[in-house]
PDB file of C-alpha atoms and ligand atoms in Angstrom:
ATOM      1  CA  UNK K 298     -71.921  32.015  10.161  1.00 54.00           C
ATOM      2  CA  UNK K 299     -69.749  28.947  10.122  1.00 49.00           C
ATOM      3  CA  UNK K 300     -66.032  29.490  10.569  1.00 46.00           C
ATOM      4  CA  UNK K 301     -65.034  28.199   7.111  1.00 40.00           C
ATOM      5  CA  UNK K 302     -67.147  30.854   5.409  1.00 44.00           C
ATOM      6  CA  UNK K 303     -66.128  33.596   7.801  1.00 49.00           C
ATOM      7  CA  UNK K 304     -63.300  35.120   5.820  1.00 45.00           C
ATOM      8  CA  UNK K 305     -60.298  33.245   7.201  1.00 47.00           C
ATOM      9  CA  UNK K 306     -57.076  35.105   6.484  1.00 46.00           C
ATOM     10  CA  UNK K 307     -58.400  36.948   3.411  1.00 48.00           C
ATOM     11  CA  UNK K 308     -58.206  40.720   3.958  1.00 52.00           C
ATOM     12  CA  UNK K 309     -61.655  41.738   5.175  1.00 49.00           C
ATOM     13  CA  UNK K 310     -62.176  44.621   2.778  1.00 47.00           C
ATOM     14  CA  UNK K 311     -61.669  42.272  -0.200  1.00 59.00           C
ATOM     15  CA  UNK K 312     -63.408  39.220   1.118  1.00 84.00           C
ATOM     16  CA  UNK K 313     -66.581  37.455   0.137  1.00 89.00           C
ATOM     17  CA  UNK K 314     -67.374  37.447   3.850  1.00 87.00           C
ATOM     18  CA  UNK K 315     -67.779  41.193   3.689  1.00 87.00           C
ATOM     19  CA  UNK K 316     -70.191  40.895   0.773  1.00 91.00           C
ATOM     20  CA  UNK K 317     -72.129  38.216   2.620  1.00 91.00           C
ATOM     21  CA  UNK K 318     -72.529  40.190   5.830  1.00 90.00           C
ATOM     22  CA  UNK K 319     -72.395  43.918   5.147  1.00 89.00           C
ATOM     23  CA  UNK K 320     -75.533  45.788   6.155  1.00 88.00           C
ATOM     24  CA  UNK K 321     -77.352  42.743   7.557  1.00 90.00           C
ATOM     25  CA  UNK K 322     -79.150  43.397  10.843  1.00 88.00           C
ATOM     26  CA  UNK K 323     -77.590  40.478  12.719  1.00 91.00           C
ATOM     27  CA  UNK K 324     -74.599  38.209  12.330  1.00 91.00           C
ATOM     28  CA  UNK K 325     -76.008  35.367  14.405  1.00 92.00           C
ATOM     29  CA  UNK K 326     -79.309  33.957  15.683  1.00 95.00           C
ATOM     30  CA  UNK K 327     -81.127  36.207  18.145  1.00 97.00           C
ATOM     31  CA  UNK K 328     -83.871  38.742  18.732  1.00 98.00           C
ATOM     32  CA  UNK K 329     -84.631  41.689  21.024  1.00 97.00           C
ATOM     33  CA  UNK K 330     -86.909  39.404  23.079  1.00 98.00           C
ATOM     34  CA  UNK K 331     -84.097  36.892  23.593  1.00 98.00           C
ATOM     35  CA  UNK K 332     -81.612  39.577  24.611  1.00 98.00           C
ATOM     36  CA  UNK K 333     -84.097  40.920  27.170  1.00 98.00           C
ATOM     37  CA  UNK K 334     -84.932  37.425  28.424  1.00 98.00           C
ATOM     38  CA  UNK K 335     -81.233  36.705  29.055  1.00 98.00           C
ATOM     39  CA  UNK K 336     -80.736  40.124  30.638  1.00 98.00           C
ATOM     40  CA  UNK K 337     -83.560  39.340  33.064  1.00 98.00           C
ATOM     41  CA  UNK K 338     -81.607  36.307  34.302  1.00 98.00           C
ATOM     42  CA  UNK K 339     -78.730  38.550  35.409  1.00 98.00           C
ATOM     43  CA  UNK K 340     -80.381  39.477  38.672  1.00 96.00           C
ATOM     44  CA  UNK K 341     -79.442  42.428  40.852  1.00 95.00           C
ATOM     45  CA  UNK K 342     -77.441  44.461  38.332  1.00 97.00           C
ATOM     46  CA  UNK K 343     -76.695  47.970  39.580  1.00 97.00           C
ATOM     47  CA  UNK K 344     -78.405  50.963  37.961  1.00 97.00           C
ATOM     48  CA  UNK K 345     -76.644  51.957  34.715  1.00 97.00           C
ATOM     49  CA  UNK K 346     -74.260  48.959  34.745  1.00 98.00           C
ATOM     50  CA  UNK K 347     -70.940  48.956  32.949  1.00 98.00           C
ATOM     51  CA  UNK K 348     -71.170  46.355  30.185  1.00 98.00           C
ATOM     52  CA  UNK K 349     -68.608  44.726  27.875  1.00 98.00           C
ATOM     53  CA  UNK K 350     -70.150  43.394  24.625  1.00 98.00           C
ATOM     54  CA  UNK K 351     -67.664  40.965  23.047  1.00 98.00           C
ATOM     55  CA  UNK K 352     -67.904  40.314  19.283  1.00 98.00           C
ATOM     56  CA  UNK K 353     -70.668  42.910  19.039  1.00 98.00           C
ATOM     57  CA  UNK K 354     -70.960  42.849  15.223  1.00 96.00           C
ATOM     58  CA  UNK K 355     -73.369  45.503  13.934  1.00 96.00           C
ATOM     59  CA  UNK K 356     -74.772  45.736  17.457  1.00 97.00           C
ATOM     60  CA  UNK K 357     -78.434  44.662  17.478  1.00 97.00           C
ATOM     61  CA  UNK K 358     -77.969  43.381  21.034  1.00 98.00           C
ATOM     62  CA  UNK K 359     -75.773  46.343  22.044  1.00 98.00           C
ATOM     63  CA  UNK K 360     -78.587  48.782  21.314  1.00 98.00           C
ATOM     64  CA  UNK K 361     -81.112  46.613  23.130  1.00 98.00           C
ATOM     65  CA  UNK K 362     -78.857  46.440  26.210  1.00 98.00           C
ATOM     66  CA  UNK K 363     -78.253  50.184  26.150  1.00 98.00           C
ATOM     67  CA  UNK K 364     -81.989  50.889  26.012  1.00 98.00           C
ATOM     68  CA  UNK K 365     -82.920  48.332  28.672  1.00 98.00           C
ATOM     69  CA  UNK K 366     -80.236  49.132  31.248  1.00 98.00           C
ATOM     70  CA  UNK K 367     -79.343  52.789  30.692  1.00 98.00           C
ATOM     71  CA  UNK K 368     -75.770  51.543  31.200  1.00 98.00           C
ATOM     72  CA  UNK K 369     -72.510  52.293  29.457  1.00 98.00           C
ATOM     73  CA  UNK K 370     -71.349  49.671  26.980  1.00 98.00           C
ATOM     74  CA  UNK K 371     -67.886  48.965  25.613  1.00 98.00           C
ATOM     75  CA  UNK K 372     -68.517  47.148  22.323  1.00 98.00           C
ATOM     76  CA  UNK K 373     -65.597  45.096  20.966  1.00 98.00           C
ATOM     77  CA  UNK K 374     -65.129  43.703  17.468  1.00 97.00           C
ATOM     78  CA  UNK K 375     -62.239  43.255  15.025  1.00 96.00           C
ATOM     79  CA  UNK K 376     -64.246  44.422  12.010  1.00 93.00           C
ATOM     80  CA  UNK K 377     -64.264  48.211  11.819  1.00 94.00           C
ATOM     81  CA  UNK K 378     -67.149  48.040   9.355  1.00 92.00           C
ATOM     82  CA  UNK K 379     -69.368  46.408  11.988  1.00 94.00           C
ATOM     83  CA  UNK K 380     -68.301  48.977  14.580  1.00 97.00           C
ATOM     84  CA  UNK K 381     -69.183  51.739  12.111  1.00 96.00           C
ATOM     85  CA  UNK K 382     -72.581  50.142  11.468  1.00 95.00           C
ATOM     86  CA  UNK K 383     -73.144  49.934  15.237  1.00 97.00           C
ATOM     87  CA  UNK K 384     -72.214  53.606  15.659  1.00 98.00           C
ATOM     88  CA  UNK K 385     -74.689  54.585  12.957  1.00 97.00           C
ATOM     89  CA  UNK K 386     -77.489  52.459  14.411  1.00 97.00           C
ATOM     90  CA  UNK K 387     -76.818  53.565  17.992  1.00 98.00           C
ATOM     91  CA  UNK K 388     -77.037  57.174  16.820  1.00 98.00           C
ATOM     92  CA  UNK K 389     -80.373  56.527  15.121  1.00 98.00           C
ATOM     93  CA  UNK K 390     -81.633  54.787  18.276  1.00 98.00           C
ATOM     94  CA  UNK K 391     -80.527  57.677  20.502  1.00 98.00           C
ATOM     95  CA  UNK K 392     -78.137  55.587  22.617  1.00 98.00           C
ATOM     96  CA  UNK K 393     -74.812  56.602  21.076  1.00 98.00           C
ATOM     97  CA  UNK K 394     -73.581  58.466  24.206  1.00 98.00           C
ATOM     98  CA  UNK K 395     -73.804  55.147  26.089  1.00 98.00           C
ATOM     99  CA  UNK K 396     -71.711  53.165  23.577  1.00 98.00           C
ATOM    100  CA  UNK K 397     -67.938  53.119  23.099  1.00 98.00           C
ATOM    101  CA  UNK K 398     -66.626  50.966  20.254  1.00 98.00           C
ATOM    102  CA  UNK K 399     -63.212  49.327  20.539  1.00 98.00           C
ATOM    103  CA  UNK K 400     -61.506  47.669  17.589  1.00 98.00           C
ATOM    104  CA  UNK K 401     -59.552  44.862  19.211  1.00 98.00           C
ATOM    105  CA  UNK K 402     -59.504  41.090  19.273  1.00 98.00           C
ATOM    106  CA  UNK K 403     -61.451  39.260  21.951  1.00 98.00           C
ATOM    107  CA  UNK K 404     -58.295  37.143  22.279  1.00 98.00           C
ATOM    108  CA  UNK K 405     -56.270  40.172  23.266  1.00 96.00           C
ATOM    109  CA  UNK K 406     -58.460  42.449  25.419  1.00 98.00           C
ATOM    110  CA  UNK K 407     -56.622  44.460  28.040  1.00 94.00           C
ATOM    111  CA  UNK K 408     -59.354  46.103  30.098  1.00 98.00           C
ATOM    112  CA  UNK K 409     -58.776  46.646  33.802  1.00 98.00           C
ATOM    113  CA  UNK K 410     -59.535  43.785  36.145  1.00 98.00           C
ATOM    114  CA  UNK K 411     -62.942  43.938  37.859  1.00 98.00           C
ATOM    115  CA  UNK K 412     -64.137  46.797  35.662  1.00 98.00           C
ATOM    116  CA  UNK K 413     -67.488  45.464  34.330  1.00 98.00           C
ATOM    117  CA  UNK K 414     -70.815  44.557  35.962  1.00 98.00           C
ATOM    118  CA  UNK K 415     -71.852  42.472  32.968  1.00 98.00           C
ATOM    119  CA  UNK K 416     -70.083  40.758  30.061  1.00 99.00           C
ATOM    120  CA  UNK K 417     -72.243  39.967  27.035  1.00 98.00           C
ATOM    121  CA  UNK K 418     -71.426  37.915  23.954  1.00 98.00           C
ATOM    122  CA  UNK K 419     -74.073  36.799  21.455  1.00 98.00           C
ATOM    123  CA  UNK K 420     -72.916  34.191  18.970  1.00 97.00           C
ATOM    124  CA  UNK K 421     -69.244  35.076  19.287  1.00 97.00           C
ATOM    125  CA  UNK K 422     -67.592  33.196  22.169  1.00 98.00           C
ATOM    126  CA  UNK K 423     -66.995  30.256  19.791  1.00 97.00           C
ATOM    127  CA  UNK K 424     -64.173  32.350  18.299  1.00 96.00           C
ATOM    128  CA  UNK K 425     -62.231  32.204  21.578  1.00 97.00           C
ATOM    129  CA  UNK K 426     -63.675  28.786  22.441  1.00 97.00           C
ATOM    130  CA  UNK K 427     -66.372  28.374  25.091  1.00 98.00           C
ATOM    131  CA  UNK K 428     -64.037  27.305  27.896  1.00 98.00           C
ATOM    132  CA  UNK K 429     -61.182  29.635  26.948  1.00 98.00           C
ATOM    133  CA  UNK K 430     -63.474  32.668  26.640  1.00 98.00           C
ATOM    134  CA  UNK K 431     -65.218  32.075  29.957  1.00 98.00           C
ATOM    135  CA  UNK K 432     -61.859  31.541  31.641  1.00 98.00           C
ATOM    136  CA  UNK K 433     -60.061  34.520  30.124  1.00 98.00           C
ATOM    137  CA  UNK K 434     -62.846  37.112  30.456  1.00 98.00           C
ATOM    138  CA  UNK K 435     -63.670  36.359  34.105  1.00 98.00           C
ATOM    139  CA  UNK K 436     -61.038  38.748  35.413  1.00 98.00           C
ATOM    140  CA  UNK K 437     -62.797  41.722  33.775  1.00 98.00           C
ATOM    141  CA  UNK K 438     -65.889  41.139  35.940  1.00 98.00           C
ATOM    142  CA  UNK K 439     -66.423  42.814  39.273  1.00 98.00           C
ATOM    143  CA  UNK K 440     -67.069  40.363  42.124  1.00 98.00           C
ATOM    144  CA  UNK K 441     -70.704  39.299  41.756  1.00 97.00           C
ATOM    145  CA  UNK K 442     -70.753  40.474  38.125  1.00 98.00           C
ATOM    146  CA  UNK K 443     -72.678  38.534  35.478  1.00 98.00           C
ATOM    147  CA  UNK K 444     -71.689  37.022  32.155  1.00 98.00           C
ATOM    148  CA  UNK K 445     -74.184  36.032  29.433  1.00 98.00           C
ATOM    149  CA  UNK K 446     -73.091  34.233  26.267  1.00 98.00           C
ATOM    150  CA  UNK K 447     -74.976  32.443  23.506  1.00 98.00           C
ATOM    151  CA  UNK K 448     -73.358  29.375  21.993  1.00 98.00           C
ATOM    152  CA  UNK K 449     -74.383  26.782  19.405  1.00 97.00           C
ATOM    153  CA  UNK K 450     -74.947  23.565  21.368  1.00 98.00           C
ATOM    154  CA  UNK K 451     -75.971  19.943  20.833  1.00 98.00           C
ATOM    155  CA  UNK K 452     -79.447  19.393  22.276  1.00 98.00           C
ATOM    156  CA  UNK K 453     -79.591  15.595  21.927  1.00 97.00           C
ATOM    157  CA  UNK K 454     -77.043  12.859  22.775  1.00 96.00           C
ATOM    158  CA  UNK K 455     -77.092  11.257  19.305  1.00 96.00           C
ATOM    159  CA  UNK K 456     -77.456  13.967  16.641  1.00 97.00           C
ATOM    160  CA  UNK K 457     -77.815  12.936  12.973  1.00 97.00           C
ATOM    161  CA  UNK K 458     -74.585  12.102  11.136  1.00 96.00           C
ATOM    162  CA  UNK K 459     -75.134  14.882   8.595  1.00 95.00           C
ATOM    163  CA  UNK K 460     -75.222  17.508  11.351  1.00 95.00           C
ATOM    164  CA  UNK K 461     -72.230  15.965  13.151  1.00 96.00           C
ATOM    165  CA  UNK K 462     -70.193  16.032   9.916  1.00 94.00           C
ATOM    166  CA  UNK K 463     -71.083  19.656   9.159  1.00 91.00           C
ATOM    167  CA  UNK K 464     -70.210  20.921  12.638  1.00 93.00           C
ATOM    168  CA  UNK K 465     -67.058  18.801  12.823  1.00 94.00           C
ATOM    169  CA  UNK K 466     -65.872  20.786   9.797  1.00 89.00           C
ATOM    170  CA  UNK K 467     -67.124  24.161  10.984  1.00 89.00           C
ATOM    171  CA  UNK K 468     -67.026  24.139  14.795  1.00 93.00           C
ATOM    172  CA  UNK K 469     -65.393  21.018  16.203  1.00 94.00           C
ATOM    173  CA  UNK K 470     -65.541  22.518  19.710  1.00 93.00           C
ATOM    174  CA  UNK K 471     -69.352  22.430  19.821  1.00 96.00           C
ATOM    175  CA  UNK K 472     -70.551  20.791  23.037  1.00 97.00           C
ATOM    176  CA  UNK K 473     -73.709  19.651  24.795  1.00 98.00           C
ATOM    177  CA  UNK K 474     -75.564  21.613  27.491  1.00 98.00           C
ATOM    178  CA  UNK K 475     -74.197  19.195  30.090  1.00 97.00           C
ATOM    179  CA  UNK K 476     -70.597  19.681  28.949  1.00 98.00           C
ATOM    180  CA  UNK K 477     -70.973  23.440  28.805  1.00 98.00           C
ATOM    181  CA  UNK K 478     -72.514  23.544  32.300  1.00 98.00           C
ATOM    182  CA  UNK K 479     -69.465  21.646  33.584  1.00 98.00           C
ATOM    183  CA  UNK K 480     -67.207  24.209  31.878  1.00 98.00           C
ATOM    184  CA  UNK K 481     -69.174  27.028  33.516  1.00 98.00           C
ATOM    185  CA  UNK K 482     -68.677  25.471  36.963  1.00 98.00           C
ATOM    186  CA  UNK K 483     -65.006  24.638  36.332  1.00 98.00           C
ATOM    187  CA  UNK K 484     -64.385  28.256  35.302  1.00 98.00           C
ATOM    188  CA  UNK K 485     -65.574  29.317  38.767  1.00 97.00           C
ATOM    189  CA  UNK K 486     -68.992  30.770  37.959  1.00 98.00           C
ATOM    190  CA  UNK K 487     -72.096  30.306  40.114  1.00 98.00           C
ATOM    191  CA  UNK K 488     -75.895  30.633  39.805  1.00 97.00           C
ATOM    192  CA  UNK K 489     -76.009  29.294  36.229  1.00 97.00           C
ATOM    193  CA  UNK K 490     -79.207  29.764  34.273  1.00 98.00           C
ATOM    194  CA  UNK K 491     -80.147  29.783  30.606  1.00 98.00           C
ATOM    195  CA  UNK K 492     -82.476  28.735  27.825  1.00 98.00           C
ATOM    196  CA  UNK K 493     -82.560  27.489  24.243  1.00 98.00           C
ATOM    197  CA  UNK K 494     -83.166  30.262  21.723  1.00 97.00           C
ATOM    198  CA  UNK K 495     -86.451  29.939  19.813  1.00 97.00           C
ATOM    199  CA  UNK K 496     -86.271  28.734  16.223  1.00 95.00           C
ATOM    200  CA  UNK K 497     -87.557  32.128  15.059  1.00 95.00           C
ATOM    201  CA  UNK K 498     -84.241  33.644  16.241  1.00 96.00           C
ATOM    202  CA  UNK K 499     -82.454  31.559  13.591  1.00 94.00           C
ATOM    203  CA  UNK K 500     -84.829  32.763  10.907  1.00 92.00           C
ATOM    204  CA  UNK K 501     -84.075  36.371  11.916  1.00 93.00           C
ATOM    205  CA  UNK K 502     -80.470  35.594  10.972  1.00 92.00           C
ATOM    206  CA  UNK K 503     -80.879  33.171   8.068  1.00 92.00           C
ATOM    207  CA  UNK K 504     -83.714  35.036   6.310  1.00 93.00           C
ATOM    208  CA  UNK K 505     -81.672  38.088   5.276  1.00 94.00           C
ATOM    209  CA  UNK K 506     -78.614  35.845   4.820  1.00 93.00           C
ATOM    210  CA  UNK K 507     -80.356  33.613   2.281  1.00 95.00           C
ATOM    211  CA  UNK K 508     -81.481  36.601   0.240  1.00 95.00           C
ATOM    212  CA  UNK K 509     -77.872  37.796   0.168  1.00 95.00           C
ATOM    213  CA  UNK K 510     -76.541  34.345  -0.831  1.00 95.00           C
ATOM    214  CA  UNK K 511     -79.018  34.179  -3.721  1.00 95.00           C
ATOM    215  CA  UNK K 512     -77.866  37.598  -4.969  1.00 95.00           C
ATOM    216  CA  UNK K 513     -74.180  36.638  -4.745  1.00 94.00           C
ATOM    217  CA  UNK K 514     -74.869  33.369  -6.557  1.00 95.00           C
ATOM    218  CA  UNK K 515     -76.004  35.412  -9.569  1.00 95.00           C
ATOM    219  CA  UNK K 516     -73.091  37.830  -9.293  1.00 93.00           C
ATOM    220  CA  UNK K 517     -70.477  35.035  -9.111  1.00 92.00           C
ATOM    221  CA  UNK K 518     -72.238  32.549 -11.430  1.00 94.00           C
ATOM    222  CA  UNK K 519     -68.957  31.628 -13.199  1.00 91.00           C
ATOM    223  CA  UNK K 520     -66.714  31.390 -10.114  1.00 91.00           C
ATOM    224  CA  UNK K 521     -66.602  27.812  -8.832  1.00 92.00           C
ATOM    225  CA  UNK K 522     -64.612  28.655  -5.709  1.00 90.00           C
ATOM    226  CA  UNK K 523     -67.034  31.353  -4.599  1.00 91.00           C
ATOM    227  CA  UNK K 524     -70.016  29.164  -5.432  1.00 93.00           C
ATOM    228  CA  UNK K 525     -68.540  26.367  -3.273  1.00 91.00           C
ATOM    229  CA  UNK K 526     -68.323  28.785  -0.327  1.00 90.00           C
ATOM    230  CA  UNK K 527     -71.874  29.974  -0.928  1.00 92.00           C
ATOM    231  CA  UNK K 528     -72.965  26.327  -1.012  1.00 92.00           C
ATOM    232  CA  UNK K 529     -71.433  25.795   2.441  1.00 88.00           C
ATOM    233  CA  UNK K 530     -73.216  28.876   3.807  1.00 89.00           C
ATOM    234  CA  UNK K 531     -76.521  27.676   2.331  1.00 92.00           C
ATOM    235  CA  UNK K 532     -75.826  24.210   3.753  1.00 91.00           C
ATOM    236  CA  UNK K 533     -75.754  25.744   7.232  1.00 90.00           C
ATOM    237  CA  UNK K 534     -79.235  27.202   6.678  1.00 91.00           C
ATOM    238  CA  UNK K 535     -80.655  23.998   5.161  1.00 93.00           C
ATOM    239  CA  UNK K 536     -79.112  21.844   7.864  1.00 94.00           C
ATOM    240  CA  UNK K 537     -80.750  23.820  10.615  1.00 93.00           C
ATOM    241  CA  UNK K 538     -84.141  23.541   8.898  1.00 92.00           C
ATOM    242  CA  UNK K 539     -83.717  19.760   8.766  1.00 95.00           C
ATOM    243  CA  UNK K 540     -82.236  19.236  12.235  1.00 95.00           C
ATOM    244  CA  UNK K 541     -83.356  22.057  14.516  1.00 93.00           C
ATOM    245  CA  UNK K 542     -84.341  19.460  17.145  1.00 95.00           C
ATOM    246  CA  UNK K 543     -80.741  18.262  17.401  1.00 97.00           C
ATOM    247  CA  UNK K 544     -78.869  21.495  17.993  1.00 97.00           C
ATOM    248  CA  UNK K 545     -79.552  25.126  18.673  1.00 96.00           C
ATOM    249  CA  UNK K 546     -78.227  28.254  20.260  1.00 97.00           C
ATOM    250  CA  UNK K 547     -78.280  28.271  24.049  1.00 98.00           C
ATOM    251  CA  UNK K 548     -77.926  31.337  26.250  1.00 98.00           C
ATOM    252  CA  UNK K 549     -75.769  30.648  29.309  1.00 98.00           C
ATOM    253  CA  UNK K 550     -76.045  33.241  32.087  1.00 98.00           C
ATOM    254  CA  UNK K 551     -73.952  33.022  35.265  1.00 98.00           C
ATOM    255  CA  UNK K 552     -72.208  35.080  37.894  1.00 98.00           C
ATOM    256  CA  UNK K 553     -68.720  35.507  39.298  1.00 98.00           C
ATOM    257  CA  UNK K 554     -68.844  34.782  43.034  1.00 97.00           C
ATOM    258  CA  UNK K 555     -68.538  37.648  45.493  1.00 92.00           C
ATOM    259  CA  UNK K 556     -70.296  40.828  46.570  1.00 70.00           C
TER     260      UNK K 556
HETATM  261  C1  SAM Q  75     -71.431  35.532  14.606  1.00 93.38           C
HETATM  262  S1  SAM Q  75     -70.949  37.222  14.732  1.00 93.38           S
HETATM  263  C2  SAM Q  75     -72.007  37.801  16.056  1.00 93.38           C
HETATM  264  C3  SAM Q  75     -72.169  39.301  16.043  1.00 93.38           C
HETATM  265  C4  SAM Q  75     -73.240  39.876  16.961  1.00 93.38           C
HETATM  266  N1  SAM Q  75     -72.994  39.588  18.350  1.00 93.38           N
HETATM  267  C5  SAM Q  75     -74.606  39.383  16.536  1.00 93.38           C
HETATM  268  O1  SAM Q  75     -75.155  38.491  17.201  1.00 93.38           O
HETATM  269  O2  SAM Q  75     -75.134  39.897  15.544  1.00 93.38           O
HETATM  270  C6  SAM Q  75     -69.341  37.162  15.460  1.00 93.38           C
HETATM  271  C7  SAM Q  75     -68.669  38.499  15.570  1.00 93.38           C
HETATM  272  O3  SAM Q  75     -67.382  38.334  16.121  1.00 93.38           O
HETATM  273  C8  SAM Q  75     -66.478  39.182  15.434  1.00 93.38           C
HETATM  274  N2  SAM Q  75     -65.127  38.642  15.587  1.00 93.38           N
HETATM  275  C9  SAM Q  75     -64.505  37.668  14.874  1.00 93.38           C
HETATM  276  N3  SAM Q  75     -63.282  37.427  15.370  1.00 93.38           N
HETATM  277  C10 SAM Q  75     -63.123  38.286  16.414  1.00 93.38           C
HETATM  278  C11 SAM Q  75     -62.076  38.507  17.340  1.00 93.38           C
HETATM  279  N4  SAM Q  75     -60.951  37.811  17.305  1.00 93.38           N
HETATM  280  N5  SAM Q  75     -62.258  39.465  18.270  1.00 93.38           N
HETATM  281  C12 SAM Q  75     -63.399  40.206  18.332  1.00 93.38           C
HETATM  282  N6  SAM Q  75     -64.442  40.004  17.502  1.00 93.38           N
HETATM  283  C13 SAM Q  75     -64.302  39.051  16.557  1.00 93.38           C
HETATM  284  C14 SAM Q  75     -66.965  39.203  14.016  1.00 93.38           C
HETATM  285  O4  SAM Q  75     -66.487  40.325  13.311  1.00 93.38           O
HETATM  286  C15 SAM Q  75     -68.482  39.231  14.243  1.00 93.38           C
HETATM  287  O5  SAM Q  75     -68.960  40.529  14.376  1.00 93.38           O
END
């Protein structure tokens, strides 16, 4: 979801953001297949790796990683409701003993240095900023450890003005693949790999979101401020339909040197 519609400083429990997101399966584009594809690019992970999942949300990818690796996952988010949803879903999936939830900000994590084999972040590193997140989280990785993040990215050099205007309002830090690859190298990572997420991964996110927006539109029919926010959320969906050739989510997978 775009940053302007993401709740801002409004207390979470009271916010429209909560109503927009509660109970939805994902909070960003993705799919089990995409999570497993990206995991496959992190070559040579040890058995039962120790994983940090940053901005885990309700944990669709957390559960997939737990199943696929047999590892132990520390799942971080600032929304307790998402962590509770993850706990419930991990229990139903039989992977709860592998998952520890931590309610803290990704901007303020204080895990031990070199304590994770893999850092994962689907659709959330934009909150720290692509360069700042990659730089700050590196110390948590063991030498040779992998980091995999998905990030909305320009796919063409001259995207349409409508898309540029929307993302300038909602994520001015959005870069191209080339720029992000330079950031990866400058942050001291090696063996970069990655791929553009399939369009279906956006529909997995937008589909349930659009149904929710339509319901809230009826509920708040007389509230112009809420309707304006819902318009902006819907605009994000419509924009992607119109311009999915120009931008998309990209998974970036790379390794800290060593070992
Ligand atoms: C776009 S969602 C992605 C969630 C999940 N990875 C997914 O793909 O479904 C971004 C997540 O980051 C969380 N978040 C926002 N600000 C945060 C912060 N400062 N620290 C940790 N998590 C944060 C939100 O609560 C939300 O769950």
